């Protein structure tokens, strides 16, 4: 087994009610990228940060195409890993 399993098992060994609640919160925060999409939209509609917002939207679209469209199918590892 590679180092990735050692890291995975280390994270899985850190269970307690406080950490579990914090990690569930952060996991849900990233679901479907809603936080990043909202931030990109806010930046796009702000004159001072418009260029950063457009760049962020472009990066999100590229990530969607490359990671979800190509890499997940190429690697095809079942998740969660058991």
Tab-separated table of C-alpha atoms in Angstrom:
chain	number	residue	atom	x	y	z
A	1	UNK	CA	0.000	0.000	0.000
A	2	UNK	CA	1.133	3.504	-0.754
A	3	UNK	CA	1.431	6.530	1.446
A	4	UNK	CA	-2.082	7.624	0.417
A	5	UNK	CA	-3.541	4.787	2.501
A	6	UNK	CA	-1.430	5.738	5.511
A	7	UNK	CA	-2.731	9.301	5.264
A	8	UNK	CA	-6.309	8.084	4.775
A	9	UNK	CA	-6.126	5.790	7.808
A	10	UNK	CA	-4.564	8.556	9.908
A	11	UNK	CA	-7.436	10.923	9.119
A	12	UNK	CA	-9.994	8.185	9.749
A	13	UNK	CA	-8.477	7.487	13.164
A	14	UNK	CA	-9.236	11.005	14.436
A	15	UNK	CA	-12.871	10.552	15.436
A	16	UNK	CA	-14.511	12.609	18.141
A	17	UNK	CA	-17.834	14.475	18.183
A	18	UNK	CA	-16.303	17.945	17.791
A	19	UNK	CA	-14.000	17.068	14.881
A	20	UNK	CA	-16.745	15.027	13.216
A	21	UNK	CA	-19.113	18.021	13.272
A	22	UNK	CA	-16.416	20.371	11.960
A	23	UNK	CA	-15.467	18.041	9.118
A	24	UNK	CA	-19.114	17.468	8.118
A	25	UNK	CA	-19.564	21.254	8.012
A	26	UNK	CA	-16.543	21.746	5.740
A	27	UNK	CA	-17.552	18.813	3.557
A	28	UNK	CA	-21.054	20.213	3.047
A	29	UNK	CA	-19.618	23.676	2.425
A	30	UNK	CA	-17.849	22.381	-0.659
A	31	UNK	CA	-20.767	20.351	-2.058
A	32	UNK	CA	-21.362	21.181	-5.727
A	33	UNK	CA	-18.923	24.088	-5.472
A	34	UNK	CA	-21.684	26.486	-4.447
A	35	UNK	CA	-19.395	28.569	-2.239
A	36	UNK	CA	-16.874	29.026	-5.054
A	37	UNK	CA	-19.552	29.796	-7.643
A	38	UNK	CA	-21.125	32.374	-5.329
A	39	UNK	CA	-17.733	33.946	-4.611
A	40	UNK	CA	-16.918	34.111	-8.329
A	41	UNK	CA	-20.257	35.797	-9.021
A	42	UNK	CA	-19.751	38.330	-6.239
A	43	UNK	CA	-16.268	39.125	-7.522
A	44	UNK	CA	-17.525	39.430	-11.102
A	45	UNK	CA	-20.152	41.977	-10.123
A	46	UNK	CA	-17.636	44.026	-8.113
A	47	UNK	CA	-15.836	46.484	-10.370
A	48	UNK	CA	-12.544	46.338	-8.460
A	49	UNK	CA	-12.348	42.508	-8.560
A	50	UNK	CA	-14.107	41.759	-11.870
A	51	UNK	CA	-10.979	40.343	-13.510
A	52	UNK	CA	-10.423	37.979	-10.566
A	53	UNK	CA	-14.077	36.875	-10.692
A	54	UNK	CA	-13.926	36.119	-14.410
A	55	UNK	CA	-10.651	34.253	-13.928
A	56	UNK	CA	-12.209	32.262	-11.103
A	57	UNK	CA	-15.267	31.382	-13.205
A	58	UNK	CA	-13.006	30.249	-16.038
A	59	UNK	CA	-10.993	28.091	-13.611
A	60	UNK	CA	-14.183	26.547	-12.198
A	61	UNK	CA	-15.446	25.690	-15.684
A	62	UNK	CA	-12.084	24.153	-16.655
A	63	UNK	CA	-12.051	22.164	-13.425
A	64	UNK	CA	-15.563	20.882	-14.097
A	65	UNK	CA	-14.655	19.779	-17.617
A	66	UNK	CA	-11.233	18.321	-16.824
A	67	UNK	CA	-11.788	16.797	-13.369
A	68	UNK	CA	-15.432	15.698	-13.482
A	69	UNK	CA	-15.611	15.015	-17.199
A	70	UNK	CA	-12.232	13.409	-17.830
A	71	UNK	CA	-10.207	12.497	-14.737
A	72	UNK	CA	-12.981	10.767	-12.761
A	73	UNK	CA	-13.751	8.521	-15.725
A	74	UNK	CA	-10.065	7.911	-16.458
A	75	UNK	CA	-9.104	6.965	-12.887
A	76	UNK	CA	-12.462	5.285	-12.103
A	77	UNK	CA	-11.655	4.633	-8.434
A	78	UNK	CA	-14.783	3.859	-6.397
A	79	UNK	CA	-15.556	6.421	-3.722
A	80	UNK	CA	-15.580	6.366	-0.839
A	81	UNK	CA	-12.628	4.011	-0.870
A	82	UNK	CA	-13.131	0.955	1.352
